[in-house]
Coordinates of C-alpha atoms and ligand atoms in Angstrom, one line a residue:
X8 CA 12.3 -36.9 4.3
X9 CA 9.0 -38.7 4.9
X10 CA 7.4 -40.5 2.0
X11 CA 3.8 -41.3 1.1
X12 CA 2.4 -43.4 -1.7
X13 CA -1.0 -43.0 -3.3
X14 CA -2.6 -43.7 -6.7
X15 CA -3.6 -40.0 -7.4
X16 CA -2.0 -36.9 -6.0
X17 CA -4.0 -33.8 -6.5
X18 CA -2.3 -30.4 -6.0
X19 CA -4.8 -27.8 -4.9
X20 CA -8.0 -27.9 -2.8
X21 CA -10.1 -25.5 -4.9
X22 CA -13.3 -26.4 -6.7
X23 CA -11.4 -28.5 -9.3
X24 CA -9.2 -30.3 -6.8
X25 CA -11.9 -31.1 -4.2
X26 CA -14.5 -32.2 -6.7
X27 CA -11.8 -34.5 -8.3
X28 CA -10.8 -35.8 -4.9
X29 CA -14.4 -36.7 -4.1
X30 CA -15.1 -38.4 -7.4
X31 CA -11.9 -40.4 -7.6
X32 CA -12.2 -41.5 -3.9
X33 CA -15.8 -42.5 -4.6
X34 CA -14.5 -44.6 -7.5
X35 CA -12.3 -46.5 -5.1
X36 CA -9.0 -44.7 -6.0
X37 CA -6.5 -43.8 -3.2
X38 CA -6.3 -40.0 -3.4
X39 CA -4.2 -37.5 -1.6
X40 CA -5.1 -33.8 -2.0
X41 CA -2.5 -31.2 -1.0
X42 CA -3.7 -27.8 0.0
X43 CA -1.2 -25.1 0.9
X44 CA -3.6 -23.2 3.2
X45 CA -4.8 -24.4 6.6
X46 CA -8.4 -23.9 5.7
X47 CA -10.6 -22.8 2.7
X48 CA -11.3 -19.4 4.2
X49 CA -10.4 -17.1 1.3
X50 CA -12.6 -14.0 0.6
X51 CA -14.1 -13.1 -2.8
X52 CA -13.2 -16.4 -4.4
X53 CA -16.4 -16.8 -6.4
X54 CA -19.4 -18.1 -4.5
X55 CA -21.5 -19.3 -7.4
X56 CA -22.9 -22.9 -7.4
X57 CA -24.3 -23.4 -10.9
X58 CA -27.3 -25.5 -11.9
X59 CA -25.0 -28.0 -13.6
X60 CA -23.1 -28.4 -10.2
X61 CA -26.4 -28.7 -8.4
X62 CA -27.4 -31.5 -10.9
X63 CA -24.1 -33.3 -10.1
X64 CA -25.1 -33.2 -6.4
X65 CA -28.3 -35.0 -7.3
X66 CA -26.4 -37.5 -9.4
X67 CA -24.1 -38.2 -6.5
X68 CA -27.0 -38.6 -4.0
X69 CA -25.8 -35.5 -2.1
X70 CA -28.6 -33.2 -2.9
X71 CA -30.4 -33.4 0.5
X72 CA -27.3 -32.7 2.5
X73 CA -26.2 -30.0 0.1
X74 CA -29.5 -28.2 0.4
X75 CA -29.2 -28.2 4.2
X76 CA -26.3 -25.7 3.9
X77 CA -27.1 -22.0 4.1
X78 CA -27.4 -20.6 0.6
X79 CA -29.2 -18.0 -1.4
X80 CA -31.1 -18.8 -4.6
X81 CA -31.1 -16.5 -7.6
X82 CA -33.4 -17.1 -10.5
X83 CA -32.8 -14.1 -12.8
X84 CA -30.1 -11.7 -13.8
X85 CA -30.7 -8.2 -15.2
X86 CA -28.7 -5.5 -16.9
X87 CA -29.4 -1.9 -15.7
X88 CA -28.6 0.9 -18.2
X89 CA -29.3 4.5 -17.3
X90 CA -31.5 3.3 -14.4
X91 CA -33.7 1.1 -16.6
X92 CA -33.6 -2.6 -15.9
X93 CA -33.5 -5.2 -18.7
X94 CA -33.9 -8.9 -17.7
X95 CA -31.2 -10.9 -19.6
X96 CA -31.1 -14.3 -18.0
X97 CA -33.9 -16.4 -16.5
X98 CA -32.6 -19.6 -14.9
X99 CA -36.2 -20.8 -14.1
X100 CA -36.5 -21.6 -17.9
X101 CA -33.6 -24.1 -17.9
X102 CA -34.3 -27.6 -19.2
X103 CA -32.8 -29.2 -16.1
X104 CA -33.8 -30.2 -12.5
X105 CA -32.1 -27.3 -10.7
X106 CA -33.4 -24.1 -12.3
X107 CA -31.5 -21.5 -10.2
X108 CA -28.0 -20.3 -9.1
X109 CA -27.1 -20.9 -5.5
X110 CA -24.8 -18.5 -3.8
X111 CA -22.8 -19.8 -0.8
X112 CA -19.4 -18.9 0.6
X113 CA -16.9 -21.0 -1.4
X114 CA -15.3 -22.3 1.8
X115 CA -18.7 -23.8 2.9
X116 CA -18.9 -25.6 -0.5
X117 CA -15.3 -26.9 -0.3
X118 CA -15.7 -28.0 3.3
X119 CA -18.8 -29.9 2.2
X120 CA -16.9 -31.7 -0.6
X121 CA -14.1 -32.4 1.8
X122 CA -16.5 -33.9 4.3
X123 CA -18.2 -36.1 1.7
X124 CA -14.9 -37.2 0.2
X125 CA -13.8 -38.1 3.8
X126 CA -16.4 -40.9 3.9
X127 CA -14.3 -42.9 1.5
X128 CA -11.3 -44.8 2.9
X129 CA -8.9 -43.9 0.1
X130 CA -9.3 -40.1 0.6
X131 CA -6.8 -38.0 2.4
X132 CA -6.7 -34.1 2.5
X133 CA -3.3 -32.7 3.7
X134 CA -3.6 -29.1 4.6
X135 CA -0.8 -26.6 5.1
X136 CA 1.3 -28.5 2.6
X137 CA 2.6 -26.8 -0.5
X138 CA 3.7 -28.8 -3.5
X139 CA 7.1 -27.4 -4.5
X140 CA 8.4 -29.6 -7.3
X141 CA 7.6 -32.7 -9.4
X142 CA 9.3 -36.1 -9.0
X143 CA 10.4 -37.6 -12.3
X144 CA 11.2 -41.2 -12.8
X145 CA 11.5 -43.3 -16.0
X146 CA 10.5 -40.4 -18.2
X147 CA 7.3 -39.6 -16.5
X148 CA 6.0 -37.6 -13.5
X149 CA 5.9 -39.9 -10.5
X150 CA 4.8 -37.6 -7.7
X151 CA 5.5 -34.3 -6.0
X152 CA 7.8 -32.9 -3.4
X153 CA 6.0 -30.7 -0.9
X154 CA 6.7 -28.7 2.2
X155 CA 4.4 -29.3 5.2
X156 CA 4.3 -28.0 8.8
X157 CA 6.8 -30.8 9.8
X158 CA 9.1 -30.2 6.9
X159 CA 9.6 -31.7 3.4
X160 CA 7.4 -34.6 2.3
X161 CA 7.4 -36.7 -0.9
X162 CA 4.2 -38.1 -2.3
X163 CA 4.7 -40.7 -5.0
X164 CA 1.7 -41.4 -7.2
X165 CA 0.7 -43.0 -10.5
X166 CA -0.8 -39.6 -11.6
X167 CA -0.5 -36.0 -10.5
X168 CA -3.5 -33.8 -11.1
X169 CA -2.5 -30.1 -11.1
X170 CA -5.5 -28.1 -9.8
X171 CA -3.4 -25.4 -8.2
X172 CA -5.2 -22.5 -9.9
X173 CA -4.4 -19.7 -12.3
X174 CA -0.9 -19.0 -10.8
X175 CA -0.1 -22.7 -11.0
X176 CA 3.5 -23.4 -10.1
X177 CA 3.1 -27.1 -10.9
X178 CA 2.4 -26.4 -14.6
X179 CA 5.6 -24.4 -14.7
X180 CA 7.6 -27.3 -13.2
X181 CA 5.9 -29.4 -15.9
X182 CA 7.4 -27.0 -18.5
X183 CA 4.0 -25.5 -19.6
X184 CA 3.4 -21.8 -20.1
X185 CA -0.2 -20.6 -20.8
X186 CA -1.1 -18.5 -23.8
X187 CA -2.5 -15.2 -22.4
X188 CA -5.3 -13.6 -24.4
X189 CA -5.2 -10.3 -22.6
X190 CA -8.2 -8.7 -20.8
X191 CA -9.2 -5.0 -21.0
X192 CA -10.5 -5.0 -17.4
X193 CA -9.8 -5.6 -13.7
X194 CA -12.4 -6.0 -11.0
X195 CA -12.6 -4.6 -7.5
X196 CA -14.6 -6.6 -5.0
X197 CA -16.3 -5.3 -1.8
X198 CA -19.5 -5.8 0.2
X199 CA -22.3 -3.5 1.2
X200 CA -25.3 -4.2 3.5
X201 CA -28.5 -5.4 1.8
X202 CA -31.7 -4.0 3.2
X203 CA -35.5 -4.7 2.9
X204 CA -36.8 -2.8 -0.1
X205 CA -33.6 -3.2 -2.2
X206 CA -34.1 -4.4 -5.8
X207 CA -34.7 -8.1 -5.9
X208 CA -32.5 -9.4 -8.8
X209 CA -28.8 -9.8 -9.1
X210 CA -27.8 -7.2 -11.7
X211 CA -25.0 -5.6 -13.8
X212 CA -25.3 -1.8 -13.8
X213 CA -23.8 0.0 -16.8
X214 CA -23.2 3.8 -16.9
X215 CA -20.7 6.0 -18.7
X216 CA -17.2 5.0 -17.6
X217 CA -18.4 2.5 -14.9
X218 CA -19.9 -0.9 -14.3
X219 CA -21.1 -2.4 -11.0
X220 CA -22.3 -6.0 -10.6
X221 CA -24.4 -6.6 -7.5
X222 CA -24.9 -10.2 -6.3
X223 CA -27.5 -10.9 -3.6
X224 CA -25.8 -12.7 -0.6
X225 CA -28.7 -12.4 1.8
X226 CA -27.7 -9.7 4.3
X227 CA -25.1 -8.3 2.0
X228 CA -24.5 -7.3 -1.6
X229 CA -21.3 -8.8 -3.0
X230 CA -20.3 -6.0 -5.4
X231 CA -17.8 -6.1 -8.4
X232 CA -16.7 -2.7 -9.7
X233 CA -15.2 -3.1 -13.1
X234 CA -12.2 -0.8 -14.0
X235 CA -10.1 -0.6 -17.2
X236 CA -7.0 -2.8 -17.0
X237 CA -4.5 -1.3 -14.6
X238 CA -7.1 1.3 -13.5
X239 CA -7.0 0.3 -9.8
X240 CA -4.1 2.6 -8.8
X241 CA -5.7 5.7 -10.5
X242 CA -9.0 5.0 -8.8
X243 CA -7.4 4.6 -5.4
X244 CA -5.4 7.8 -6.0
X245 CA -8.7 9.7 -6.4
X246 CA -9.6 8.7 -2.9
X247 CA -12.2 6.7 -1.1
X248 CA -14.9 9.5 -1.0
X249 CA -14.7 9.7 -4.9
X250 CA -15.1 5.9 -5.1
X251 CA -18.1 5.9 -2.8
X252 CA -19.7 8.6 -4.8
X253 CA -19.1 6.6 -8.0
X254 CA -20.8 3.6 -6.5
X255 CA -23.7 5.7 -5.3
X256 CA -24.1 7.3 -8.8
X257 CA -24.3 4.0 -10.6
X258 CA -26.5 2.2 -7.9
X259 CA -28.5 5.0 -6.2
X260 CA -30.2 2.6 -3.8
X261 CA -26.7 2.0 -2.3
X262 CA -26.0 5.7 -1.7
X263 CA -27.2 5.6 2.0
X264 CA -24.6 3.0 2.9
X265 CA -21.4 3.4 0.9
X266 CA -19.7 4.5 4.2
X267 CA -19.6 0.7 4.9
X268 CA -16.6 0.7 2.6
X269 CA -14.5 1.8 5.6
X270 CA -11.1 1.8 4.0
X271 CA -9.3 0.5 0.9
X272 CA -8.6 -2.8 2.7
X273 CA -12.3 -3.6 2.2
X274 CA -11.8 -3.4 -1.5
X275 CA -10.0 -6.4 -3.1
X276 CA -8.4 -6.3 -6.6
X277 CA -8.9 -9.2 -9.0
X278 CA -6.4 -8.9 -11.8
X279 CA -8.4 -10.4 -14.7
X280 CA -6.5 -12.9 -16.8
X281 CA -7.8 -15.1 -19.6
X282 CA -5.3 -17.8 -20.6
X283 CA -5.1 -21.4 -21.7
X284 CA -2.5 -24.1 -22.0
X285 CA -1.9 -25.6 -25.4
X286 CA -1.2 -28.9 -23.8
X287 CA -2.7 -29.9 -20.5
X288 CA -0.7 -33.1 -19.9
X289 CA 2.5 -35.0 -20.0
X290 CA 3.2 -38.5 -18.9
X291 CA 2.0 -38.9 -15.3
X292 CA 0.5 -35.3 -15.1
X293 CA -2.7 -33.5 -16.1
X294 CA -3.7 -29.9 -15.5
X295 CA -7.4 -29.0 -14.9
X296 CA -9.4 -26.0 -13.8
X297 CA -7.8 -22.5 -13.7
X298 CA -4.4 -24.2 -13.9
X299 CA -5.3 -25.3 -17.5
X300 CA -7.4 -22.2 -18.4
X301 CA -8.0 -19.1 -16.4
X302 CA -11.4 -17.7 -17.2
X303 CA -12.6 -14.1 -17.3
X304 CA -15.1 -13.2 -14.5
X305 CA -17.6 -12.4 -17.3
X306 CA -20.6 -14.6 -16.6
X307 CA -19.1 -16.0 -13.4
X308 CA -18.4 -19.4 -14.8
X309 CA -14.8 -20.3 -13.6
X310 CA -16.0 -22.6 -10.9
X311 CA -18.4 -24.3 -13.2
X312 CA -15.7 -25.1 -15.7
X313 CA -13.3 -26.2 -13.0
X314 CA -15.9 -28.7 -11.7
X315 CA -16.8 -29.9 -15.1
X316 CA -13.1 -30.6 -15.8
X317 CA -12.9 -32.7 -12.6
X318 CA -16.0 -34.7 -13.6
X319 CA -14.5 -35.4 -17.1
X320 CA -11.2 -36.4 -15.6
X321 CA -12.8 -38.9 -13.2
X322 CA -15.1 -40.3 -15.9
X323 CA -12.2 -40.9 -18.2
X324 CA -9.3 -41.8 -15.8
X325 CA -10.7 -43.6 -12.8
X326 CA -10.9 -46.9 -14.7
X327 CA -7.4 -46.8 -16.2
X328 CA -5.9 -45.5 -12.9
X329 CA -7.2 -48.6 -11.1
X330 CA -4.8 -50.7 -13.2
X331 CA -1.7 -48.4 -12.5
X332 CA -0.1 -45.5 -14.3
X333 CA -2.3 -44.0 -16.9
X334 CA -1.4 -43.8 -20.6
X335 CA -0.8 -40.3 -21.9
X336 CA -3.4 -41.0 -24.6
X337 CA -6.1 -41.2 -21.8
X338 CA -4.9 -37.8 -20.4
X339 CA -5.2 -36.4 -23.9
X340 CA -8.8 -37.6 -24.0
X341 CA -9.6 -35.4 -21.0
X342 CA -8.2 -32.3 -22.7
X343 CA -9.9 -33.2 -26.0
X344 CA -13.3 -33.5 -24.1
X345 CA -12.9 -30.2 -22.3
X346 CA -11.1 -28.0 -24.8
X347 CA -14.2 -27.1 -26.9
X348 CA -16.3 -25.9 -23.9
X349 CA -13.3 -23.9 -22.6
X350 CA -12.5 -22.4 -26.0
X351 CA -16.1 -21.5 -26.8
X352 CA -16.7 -19.9 -23.3
X353 CA -13.5 -17.9 -23.5
X354 CA -14.3 -16.7 -27.0
X355 CA -17.7 -15.5 -25.8
X356 CA -16.2 -13.8 -22.7
X357 CA -13.6 -12.0 -24.8
X358 CA -16.2 -10.8 -27.2
X359 CA -18.4 -9.4 -24.3
X360 CA -15.3 -7.9 -22.7
X361 CA -14.3 -6.0 -25.9
X362 CA -17.7 -5.1 -27.3
X363 CA -19.8 -4.4 -24.2
X364 CA -17.6 -3.9 -21.1
X365 CA -14.7 -2.0 -22.6
X366 CA -17.1 0.1 -24.7
X367 CA -19.1 1.1 -21.5
X368 CA -15.9 1.9 -19.6
X369 CA -14.7 4.2 -22.5
X370 CA -18.0 6.0 -22.8
X371 CA -18.1 9.5 -21.3
X372 CA -21.8 10.2 -21.7
X373 CA -25.0 8.1 -21.2
X374 CA -25.5 5.5 -23.9
X375 CA -28.3 3.4 -25.1
X376 CA -28.7 -0.1 -23.9
X377 CA -27.0 -2.6 -26.3
X378 CA -29.4 -4.2 -28.8
X379 CA -28.9 -7.7 -27.3
X380 CA -30.1 -6.4 -23.9
X381 CA -33.2 -4.8 -25.4
X382 CA -34.1 -8.0 -27.4
X383 CA -33.6 -10.3 -24.4
X384 CA -35.8 -8.1 -22.3
X385 CA -38.5 -7.9 -24.9
X386 CA -38.5 -11.7 -25.6
X387 CA -38.5 -13.6 -22.3
X388 CA -38.2 -17.0 -23.9
X389 CA -34.7 -16.0 -25.2
X390 CA -33.6 -15.4 -21.6
X391 CA -32.9 -19.1 -21.4
X392 CA -29.9 -18.7 -23.7
X393 CA -27.7 -16.6 -21.4
X394 CA -29.0 -18.7 -18.4
X395 CA -27.9 -21.8 -20.2
X396 CA -24.4 -20.4 -20.9
X397 CA -23.9 -19.3 -17.4
X398 CA -25.8 -22.0 -15.5
X399 CA -24.9 -25.1 -17.5
X400 CA -22.1 -24.1 -19.8
X401 CA -21.2 -25.8 -23.1
X402 CA -21.4 -29.6 -22.9
X403 CA -22.2 -30.1 -19.2
X404 CA -20.7 -33.2 -17.7
X405 CA -22.5 -36.0 -15.9
X406 CA -21.0 -38.6 -13.5
X407 CA -20.6 -41.9 -15.2
X408 CA -17.9 -43.5 -13.1
X409 CA -19.6 -45.9 -10.6
X410 CA -19.1 -45.7 -6.8
X411 CA -16.7 -48.3 -5.5
X412 CA -15.8 -46.8 -2.1
Ligands
LIG10 C1 -12.1 -12.5 -6.8 C2 -12.6 -13.7 -7.7 C3 -14.0 -13.8 -7.9 C4 -14.5 -14.8 -8.7 N1 -15.8 -14.9 -8.9 C5 -16.3 -16.0 -9.5 C6 -17.7 -16.2 -9.6 O1 -18.5 -15.4 -9.1 N2 -18.2 -17.3 -10.2 C7 -17.3 -18.2 -10.7 O2 -17.8 -19.3 -11.3 N3 -16.0 -18.1 -10.7 C8 -15.5 -17.0 -10.1 N4 -14.1 -16.8 -10.0 C9 -13.2 -17.8 -10.6 C10 -13.2 -19.0 -9.8 O3 -12.9 -18.7 -8.4 C11 -12.1 -19.9 -10.3 O4 -12.3 -20.1 -11.7 C12 -12.1 -21.3 -9.6 O5 -11.9 -21.1 -8.3 C13 -11.1 -22.2 -10.2 O6 -11.0 -23.3 -9.4 P1 -9.7 -24.2 -9.3 O7 -9.9 -25.3 -8.4 O8 -9.2 -24.5 -10.7 O9 -8.6 -23.2 -8.8 P2 -8.6 -22.3 -7.4 O10 -9.9 -22.1 -6.9 O11 -7.6 -21.2 -7.6 O12 -7.9 -23.3 -6.4 C14 -6.5 -23.6 -6.4 C15 -6.2 -24.2 -5.0 O13 -4.8 -24.6 -5.0 C16 -4.1 -24.2 -3.9 N5 -2.7 -24.2 -4.2 C17 -2.1 -23.4 -5.1 N6 -0.8 -23.8 -5.3 C18 -0.6 -24.8 -4.5 C19 0.5 -25.7 -4.2 N7 1.7 -25.5 -4.8 N8 0.4 -26.7 -3.3 C20 -0.8 -26.9 -2.7 N9 -1.9 -26.1 -2.9 C21 -1.8 -25.1 -3.8 C22 -4.7 -22.9 -3.6 O14 -4.5 -22.5 -2.2 C23 -6.2 -23.1 -3.9 O15 -6.9 -23.5 -2.8 C24 -13.6 -15.7 -9.2 C25 -12.2 -15.6 -9.0 C26 -11.7 -14.6 -8.2 C27 -10.2 -14.6 -7.9

């Protein structure tokens, strides 16, 4: 069995893992990121780059190179009820430098982070290598056992950062089980062509028994069709023509192109989970991102929180890690810093899931737009509040750890 030694071993090359990899490598730490896939090409992973992340690109001096990547800017978000549009979020009112959401394929963003991290000598990304177990030594986690293309490999490290997503196997090996809060919905993702003359804004369309979110991705609309929990099988059983008709009914401007949903393979199910670990750490190991807290898709903030966790972890741990294994009290500081934003966001998401989304899905006749939507539309200055929650989140992080690459 081959062996590697590094200061920090990160399991998972998603937004949390790649951002952490970049920040720790920039701080002069030897980092190895293990990613089980050969590339970052996964469809419908969430393509939102939030204003807080764009601000981080500025802080890291990467803004110019980041802006050169193909992306789509979105400044407003609307709710459409019974065909009438209500503007609910206006990102151009945010009190920050980047006052818009950027949409780009997540693989482009992750490739970008990997490329930037690769400029630091301590950074190594090992693809096609799946962490399978933890190495324990002297009462702490001392690395991981992984399986790569050439067989088993051991990576010994002073700290293991579990950023392996919402089905994290590493947290199970660490003895952690998340508390699940339940979610009344699942989401079906698909794409439809976008044409000149289509409505401008990204929007959530609400009608009796159905909700469709349409996100502007340039030449396509990325569409999220919300179903009651477990409703996917019944919907598929009713057949594709019925599904196309339901999409056309809630978004009439798409009626002329629903044939682009060629078969059910074009429609991907996201089983919605909202959960959280009570404890994110044990000696030698810390969970961040979805591995510590799976977010509801409401508001599209999972990537934001994953990245913010990575920034907090680097700010707090890069200094201690330089001196060797990190005290568990430092790992606890990362959880303490991030717990409130996660709790507050999940509480808000659960409230919206129950009061707005589940209620719309249960309705069998047209309903009035919720009061909050009507107030936000009538008072544009209030549209900064949802924009802030989505675009910056609770307690946005800033990079404090200096570059030492
Ligand atoms: C269909 C869908 C749509 C979404 N839409 C949005 C959106 O619009 N906006 C938004 O902000 N969020 C969205 N999200 C949520 C968002 O994608 C996640 O919150 C975010 O990706 C979490 O980042 P992460 O790095 O913690 O985990 P992940 O992105 O899940 O990354 C984990 C990585 O770890 C790797 N991995 C797993 N196990 C191992 C192992 N044992 N060894 C090595 N590698 C491993 C995986 O291959 C993966 O690359 C969406 C999620 C889904 C599923």
